[in-house]
mmCIF file of C-alpha atoms in Angstrom:
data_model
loop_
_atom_site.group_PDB
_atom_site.id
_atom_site.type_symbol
_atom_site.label_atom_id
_atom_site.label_comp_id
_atom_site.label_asym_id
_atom_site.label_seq_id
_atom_site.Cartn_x
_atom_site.Cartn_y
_atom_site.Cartn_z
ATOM 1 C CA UNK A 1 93.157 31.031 143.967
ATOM 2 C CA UNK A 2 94.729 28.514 146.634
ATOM 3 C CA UNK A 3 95.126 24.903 146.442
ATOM 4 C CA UNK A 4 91.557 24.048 147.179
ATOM 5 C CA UNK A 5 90.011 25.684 144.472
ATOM 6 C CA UNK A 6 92.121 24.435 142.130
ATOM 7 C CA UNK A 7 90.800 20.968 143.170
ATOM 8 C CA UNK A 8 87.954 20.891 143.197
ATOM 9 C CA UNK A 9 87.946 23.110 139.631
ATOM 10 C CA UNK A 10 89.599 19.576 138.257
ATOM 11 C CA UNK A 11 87.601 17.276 139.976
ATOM 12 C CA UNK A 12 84.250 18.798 138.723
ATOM 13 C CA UNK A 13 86.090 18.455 135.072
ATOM 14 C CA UNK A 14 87.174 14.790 135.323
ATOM 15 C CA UNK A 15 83.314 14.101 136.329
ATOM 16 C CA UNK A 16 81.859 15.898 133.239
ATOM 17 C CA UNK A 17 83.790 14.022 131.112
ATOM 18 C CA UNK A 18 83.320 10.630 132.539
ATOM 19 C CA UNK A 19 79.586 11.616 132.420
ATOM 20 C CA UNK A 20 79.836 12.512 129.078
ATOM 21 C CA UNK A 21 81.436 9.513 128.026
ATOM 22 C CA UNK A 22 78.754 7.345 129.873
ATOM 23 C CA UNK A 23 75.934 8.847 128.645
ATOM 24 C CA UNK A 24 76.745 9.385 124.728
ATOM 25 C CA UNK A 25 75.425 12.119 123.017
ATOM 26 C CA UNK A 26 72.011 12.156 120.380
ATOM 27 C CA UNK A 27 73.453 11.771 116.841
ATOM 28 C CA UNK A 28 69.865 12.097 114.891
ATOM 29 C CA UNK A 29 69.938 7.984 114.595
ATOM 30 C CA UNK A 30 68.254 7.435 117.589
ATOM 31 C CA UNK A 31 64.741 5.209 117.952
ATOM 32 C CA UNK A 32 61.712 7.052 118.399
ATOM 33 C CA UNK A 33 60.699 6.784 122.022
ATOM 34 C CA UNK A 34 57.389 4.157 122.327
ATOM 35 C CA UNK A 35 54.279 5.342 122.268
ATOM 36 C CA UNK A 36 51.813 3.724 124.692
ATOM 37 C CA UNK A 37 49.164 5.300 123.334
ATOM 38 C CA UNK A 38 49.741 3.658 119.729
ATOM 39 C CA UNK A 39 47.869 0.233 120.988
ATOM 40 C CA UNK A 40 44.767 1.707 121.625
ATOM 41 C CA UNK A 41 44.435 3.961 118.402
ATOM 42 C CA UNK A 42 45.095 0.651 116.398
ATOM 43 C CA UNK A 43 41.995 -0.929 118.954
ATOM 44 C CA UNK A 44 39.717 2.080 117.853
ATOM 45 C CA UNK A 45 40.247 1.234 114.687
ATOM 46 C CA UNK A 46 39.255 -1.871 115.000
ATOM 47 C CA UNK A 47 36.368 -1.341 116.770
ATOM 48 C CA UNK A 48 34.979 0.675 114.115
ATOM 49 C CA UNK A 49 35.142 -2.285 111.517
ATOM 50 C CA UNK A 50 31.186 -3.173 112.637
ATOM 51 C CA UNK A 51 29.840 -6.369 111.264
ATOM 52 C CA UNK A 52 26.346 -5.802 110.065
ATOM 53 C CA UNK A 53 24.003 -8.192 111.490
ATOM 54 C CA UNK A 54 21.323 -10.567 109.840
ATOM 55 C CA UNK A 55 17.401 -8.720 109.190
ATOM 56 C CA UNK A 56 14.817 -9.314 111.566
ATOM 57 C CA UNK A 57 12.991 -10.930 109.082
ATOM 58 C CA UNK A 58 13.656 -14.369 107.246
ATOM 59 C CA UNK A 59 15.360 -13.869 103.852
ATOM 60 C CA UNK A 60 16.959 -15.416 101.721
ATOM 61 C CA UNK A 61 20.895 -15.467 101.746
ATOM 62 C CA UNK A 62 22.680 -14.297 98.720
ATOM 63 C CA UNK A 63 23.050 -17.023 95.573
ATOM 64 C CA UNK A 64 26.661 -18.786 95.834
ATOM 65 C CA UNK A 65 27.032 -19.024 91.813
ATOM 66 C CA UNK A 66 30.602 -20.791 93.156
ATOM 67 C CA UNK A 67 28.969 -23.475 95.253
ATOM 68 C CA UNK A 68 30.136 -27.010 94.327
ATOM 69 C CA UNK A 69 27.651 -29.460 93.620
ATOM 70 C CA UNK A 70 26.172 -31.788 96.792
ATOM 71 C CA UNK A 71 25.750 -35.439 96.860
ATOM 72 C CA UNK A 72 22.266 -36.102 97.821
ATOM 73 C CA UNK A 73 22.928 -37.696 100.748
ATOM 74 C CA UNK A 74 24.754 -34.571 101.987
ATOM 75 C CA UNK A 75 22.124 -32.313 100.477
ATOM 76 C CA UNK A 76 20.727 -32.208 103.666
ATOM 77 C CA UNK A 77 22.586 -33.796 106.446
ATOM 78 C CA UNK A 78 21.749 -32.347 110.323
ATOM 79 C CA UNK A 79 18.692 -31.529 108.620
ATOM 80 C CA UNK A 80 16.688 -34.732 107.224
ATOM 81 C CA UNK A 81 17.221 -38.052 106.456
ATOM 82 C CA UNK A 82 17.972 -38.946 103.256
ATOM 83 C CA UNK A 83 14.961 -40.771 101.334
ATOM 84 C CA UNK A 84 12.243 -39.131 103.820
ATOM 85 C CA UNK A 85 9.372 -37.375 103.304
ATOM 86 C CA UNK A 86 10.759 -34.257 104.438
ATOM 87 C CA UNK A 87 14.195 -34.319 102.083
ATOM 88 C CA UNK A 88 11.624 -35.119 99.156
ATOM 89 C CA UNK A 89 10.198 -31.852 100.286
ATOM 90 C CA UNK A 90 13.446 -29.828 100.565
ATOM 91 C CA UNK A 91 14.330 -30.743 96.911
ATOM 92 C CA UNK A 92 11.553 -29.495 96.185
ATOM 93 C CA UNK A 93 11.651 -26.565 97.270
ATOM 94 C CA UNK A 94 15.367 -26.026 96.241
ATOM 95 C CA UNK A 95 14.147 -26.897 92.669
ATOM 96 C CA UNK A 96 12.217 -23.820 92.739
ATOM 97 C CA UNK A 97 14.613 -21.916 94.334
ATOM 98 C CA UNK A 98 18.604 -23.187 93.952
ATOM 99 C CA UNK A 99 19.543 -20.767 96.388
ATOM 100 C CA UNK A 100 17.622 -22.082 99.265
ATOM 101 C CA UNK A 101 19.684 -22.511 102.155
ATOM 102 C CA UNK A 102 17.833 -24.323 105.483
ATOM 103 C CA UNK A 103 20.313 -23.498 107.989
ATOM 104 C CA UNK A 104 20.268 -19.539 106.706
ATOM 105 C CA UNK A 105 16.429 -20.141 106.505
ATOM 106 C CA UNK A 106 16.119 -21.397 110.237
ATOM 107 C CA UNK A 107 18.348 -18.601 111.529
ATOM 108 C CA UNK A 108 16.319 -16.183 110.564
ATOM 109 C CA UNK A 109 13.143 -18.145 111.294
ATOM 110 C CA UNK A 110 14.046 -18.189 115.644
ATOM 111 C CA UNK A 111 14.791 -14.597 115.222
ATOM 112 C CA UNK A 112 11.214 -14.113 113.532
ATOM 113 C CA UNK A 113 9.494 -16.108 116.198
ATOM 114 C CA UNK A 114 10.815 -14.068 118.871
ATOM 115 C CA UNK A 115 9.862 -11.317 117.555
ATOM 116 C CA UNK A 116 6.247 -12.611 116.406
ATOM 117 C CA UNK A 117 5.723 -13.940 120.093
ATOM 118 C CA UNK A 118 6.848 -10.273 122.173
ATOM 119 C CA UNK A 119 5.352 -8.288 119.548
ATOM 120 C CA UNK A 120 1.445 -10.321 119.977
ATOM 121 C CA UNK A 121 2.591 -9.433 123.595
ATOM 122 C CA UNK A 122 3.177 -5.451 123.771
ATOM 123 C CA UNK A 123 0.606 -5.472 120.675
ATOM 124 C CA UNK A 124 2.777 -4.015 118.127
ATOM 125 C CA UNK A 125 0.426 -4.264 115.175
ATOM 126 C CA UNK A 126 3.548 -2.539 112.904
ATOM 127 C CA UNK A 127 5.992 -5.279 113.408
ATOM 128 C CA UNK A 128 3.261 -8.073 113.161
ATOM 129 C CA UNK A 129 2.129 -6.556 110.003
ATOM 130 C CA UNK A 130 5.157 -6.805 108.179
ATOM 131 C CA UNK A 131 5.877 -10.755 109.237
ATOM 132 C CA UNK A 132 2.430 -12.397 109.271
ATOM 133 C CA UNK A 133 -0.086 -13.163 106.316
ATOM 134 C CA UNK A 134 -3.080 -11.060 105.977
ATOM 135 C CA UNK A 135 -5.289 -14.282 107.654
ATOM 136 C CA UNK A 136 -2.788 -14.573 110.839
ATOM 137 C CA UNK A 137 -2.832 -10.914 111.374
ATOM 138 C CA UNK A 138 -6.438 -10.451 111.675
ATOM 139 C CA UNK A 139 -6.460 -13.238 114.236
ATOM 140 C CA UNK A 140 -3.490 -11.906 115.793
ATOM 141 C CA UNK A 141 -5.116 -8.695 115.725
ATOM 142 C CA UNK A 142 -8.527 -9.540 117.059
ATOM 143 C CA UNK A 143 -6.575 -11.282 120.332
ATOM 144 C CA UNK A 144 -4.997 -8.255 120.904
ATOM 145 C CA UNK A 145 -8.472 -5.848 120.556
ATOM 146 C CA UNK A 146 -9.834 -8.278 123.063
ATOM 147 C CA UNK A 147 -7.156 -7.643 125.636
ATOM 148 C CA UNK A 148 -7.149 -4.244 125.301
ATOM 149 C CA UNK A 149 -11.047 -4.181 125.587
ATOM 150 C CA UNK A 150 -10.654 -6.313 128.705
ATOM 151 C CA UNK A 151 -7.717 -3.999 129.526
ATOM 152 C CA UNK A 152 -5.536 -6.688 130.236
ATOM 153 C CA UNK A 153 -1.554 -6.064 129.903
ATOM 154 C CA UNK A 154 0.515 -9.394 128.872
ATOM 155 C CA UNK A 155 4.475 -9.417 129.405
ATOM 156 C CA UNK A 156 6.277 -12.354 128.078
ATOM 157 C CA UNK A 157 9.949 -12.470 128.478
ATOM 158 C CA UNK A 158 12.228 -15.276 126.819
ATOM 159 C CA UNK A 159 14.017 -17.708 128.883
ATOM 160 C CA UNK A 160 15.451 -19.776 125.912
ATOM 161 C CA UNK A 161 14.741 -20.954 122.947
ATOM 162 C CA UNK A 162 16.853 -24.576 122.859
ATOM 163 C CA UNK A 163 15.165 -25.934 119.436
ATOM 164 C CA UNK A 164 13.850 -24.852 116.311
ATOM 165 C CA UNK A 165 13.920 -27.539 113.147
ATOM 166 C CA UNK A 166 12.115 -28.043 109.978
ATOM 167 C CA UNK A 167 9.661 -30.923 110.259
ATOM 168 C CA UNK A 168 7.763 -30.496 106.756
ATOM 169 C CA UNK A 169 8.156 -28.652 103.103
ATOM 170 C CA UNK A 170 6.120 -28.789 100.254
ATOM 171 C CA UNK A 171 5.535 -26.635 97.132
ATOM 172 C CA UNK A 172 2.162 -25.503 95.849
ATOM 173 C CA UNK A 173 2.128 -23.773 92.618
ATOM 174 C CA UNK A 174 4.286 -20.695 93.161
ATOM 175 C CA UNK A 175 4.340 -20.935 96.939
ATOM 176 C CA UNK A 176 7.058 -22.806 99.391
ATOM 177 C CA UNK A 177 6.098 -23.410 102.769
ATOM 178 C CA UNK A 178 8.349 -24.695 105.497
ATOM 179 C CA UNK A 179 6.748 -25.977 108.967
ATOM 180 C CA UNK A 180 8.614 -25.553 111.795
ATOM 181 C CA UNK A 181 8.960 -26.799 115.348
ATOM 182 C CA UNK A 182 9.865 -24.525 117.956
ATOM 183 C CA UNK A 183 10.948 -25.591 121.367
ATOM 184 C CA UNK A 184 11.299 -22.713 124.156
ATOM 185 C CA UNK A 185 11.381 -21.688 127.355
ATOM 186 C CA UNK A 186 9.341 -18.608 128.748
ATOM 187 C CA UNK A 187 7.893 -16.958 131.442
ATOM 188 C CA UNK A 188 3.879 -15.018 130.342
ATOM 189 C CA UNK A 189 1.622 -13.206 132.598
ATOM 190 C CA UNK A 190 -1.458 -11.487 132.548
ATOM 191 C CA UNK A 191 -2.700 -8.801 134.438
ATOM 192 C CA UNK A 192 -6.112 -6.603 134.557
ATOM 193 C CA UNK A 193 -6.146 -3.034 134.747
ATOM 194 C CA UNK A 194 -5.900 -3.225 138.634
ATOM 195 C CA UNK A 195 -2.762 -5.202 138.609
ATOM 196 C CA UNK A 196 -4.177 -8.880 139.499
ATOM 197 C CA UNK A 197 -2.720 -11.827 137.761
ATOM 198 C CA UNK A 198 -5.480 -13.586 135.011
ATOM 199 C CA UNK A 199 -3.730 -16.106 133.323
ATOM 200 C CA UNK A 200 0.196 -17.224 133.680
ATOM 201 C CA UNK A 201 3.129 -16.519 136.217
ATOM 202 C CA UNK A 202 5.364 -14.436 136.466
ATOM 203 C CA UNK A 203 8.059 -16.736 138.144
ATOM 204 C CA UNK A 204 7.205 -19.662 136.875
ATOM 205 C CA UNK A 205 8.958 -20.988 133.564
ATOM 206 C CA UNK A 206 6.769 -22.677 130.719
ATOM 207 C CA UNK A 207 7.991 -25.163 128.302
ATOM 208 C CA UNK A 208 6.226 -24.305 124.950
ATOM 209 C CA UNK A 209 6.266 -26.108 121.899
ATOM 210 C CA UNK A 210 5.586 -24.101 118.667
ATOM 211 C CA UNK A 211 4.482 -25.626 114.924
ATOM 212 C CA UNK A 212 4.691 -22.740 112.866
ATOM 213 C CA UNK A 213 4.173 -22.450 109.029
ATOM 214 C CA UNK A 214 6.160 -20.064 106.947
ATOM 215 C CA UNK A 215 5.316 -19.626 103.196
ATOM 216 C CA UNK A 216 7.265 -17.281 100.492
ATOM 217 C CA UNK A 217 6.136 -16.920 96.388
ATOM 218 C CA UNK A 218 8.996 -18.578 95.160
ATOM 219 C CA UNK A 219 8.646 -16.500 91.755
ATOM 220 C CA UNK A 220 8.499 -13.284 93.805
ATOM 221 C CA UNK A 221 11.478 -10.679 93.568
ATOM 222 C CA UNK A 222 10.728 -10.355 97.674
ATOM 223 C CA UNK A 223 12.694 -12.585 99.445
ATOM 224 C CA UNK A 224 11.262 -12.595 102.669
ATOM 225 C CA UNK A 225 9.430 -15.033 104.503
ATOM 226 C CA UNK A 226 5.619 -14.851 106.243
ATOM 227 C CA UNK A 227 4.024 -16.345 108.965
ATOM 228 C CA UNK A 228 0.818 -18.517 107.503
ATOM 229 C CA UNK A 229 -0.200 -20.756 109.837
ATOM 230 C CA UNK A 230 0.339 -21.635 113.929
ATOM 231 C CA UNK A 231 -0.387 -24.551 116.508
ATOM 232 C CA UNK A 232 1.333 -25.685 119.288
ATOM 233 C CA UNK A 233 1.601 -29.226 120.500
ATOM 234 C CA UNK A 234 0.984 -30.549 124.296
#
């Protein structure tokens, strides 16, 4: 073995050791290395906490036995003025029923009308059935026998709908009935079997105002809501 190799034989161990020193060595205390993947397993998680969304019909929210009581002239605020016609008629109607909330009520009363107003358009007797009084739906009914007989196709399609608000209440006997106002935008056509236009547009936008009237037994163990009466105002 000559000089050389001798060396180099010490040189490679002085830069093992230095190495060593450097680097450390595991001792079982070490972190866990981060895992990037953790994040999105948390996310799924998350995602899978789905919030169940309100019916499609009008109901009526769940009692709040814990609700403080409201000063009258709070009773109803963004809703009615105190003293009018229309509070007079709320209290009434929350007489009969303490858990009568307007703002819950009126939620669920846009969804209904949208629903009321495509359904009378694809002529989905099923869904009209279960939201409109017996009278309504055989007037519903008998607009949609004459379009089919005429075979006429209408398509309506929601632009907006930028206003819906109580404008009357009253109690009679067991029944509560709320009137509402409806404000929306929407485009309507009808067309004939060949494909020509009847009545509406199909680019123009109509502003349509709505005065519906809902009505519930307020001794009745079914909470929901029906459509009893409609008119629209020009």
């Amino acid at each position: 073995m000559d000089i050389y190799t001798i060396i180099f034989l010490a040189l490679a161990v002085f830069i093992f050791l230095r190495l060593r020193s450097v680097l450390g060595q595991r001792t079982g205390s070490e972190r866990p290395p981060y895992d990037r993947a953790a994040p999105n397993v948390v996310q799924r998680g998350q995602d899978n906490n789905v919030v169940p969304i309100p019916g499609s019909v009008i109901d009526q929210p769940a009692s709040a036995t814990s609700a403080e009581p409201v000063e009258p002239t709070e009773r109803w605020k963004g809703i009615a003025e105190p003293g009018t016609a229309l509070a007079q008629g709320l209290d009434a109607v929350a007489v009969q029923d303490s858990s009568f909330d307007p703002r819950h009520f009126l939620s669920g009363a846009r969804s209904a009308y949208e629903m009321i107003v495509l359904a009378f358009a694809n002529g989905d007797r099923r869904a009209l059935r279960d939201l409109l009084s017996t009278e309504v739906y055989e007037s519903f009914e008998a607009a949609i026998k004459d379009r089919e007989k005429h075979e006429q196709k209408t398509e309506t399609r929601f632009v907006s709908i930028d206003k819906a608000e109580i404008v009357s209440a009253e109690t009679r006997d067991r029944s509560t009935q709320l009137t509402v106002r409806f404000v929306s935008q929407m485009i309507s056509v009808t067309r004939d079997k060949a494909g020509t236009i009847v009545d509406g547009s199909p680019d123009k936008v109509a502003d349509i105002t709505d005065i519906w009237t809902f009505a519930r037994d307020s001794t009745s163990r079914d909470p929901n809501w029906k459509l009893v009466g409609t008119g629209s105002a020009h």
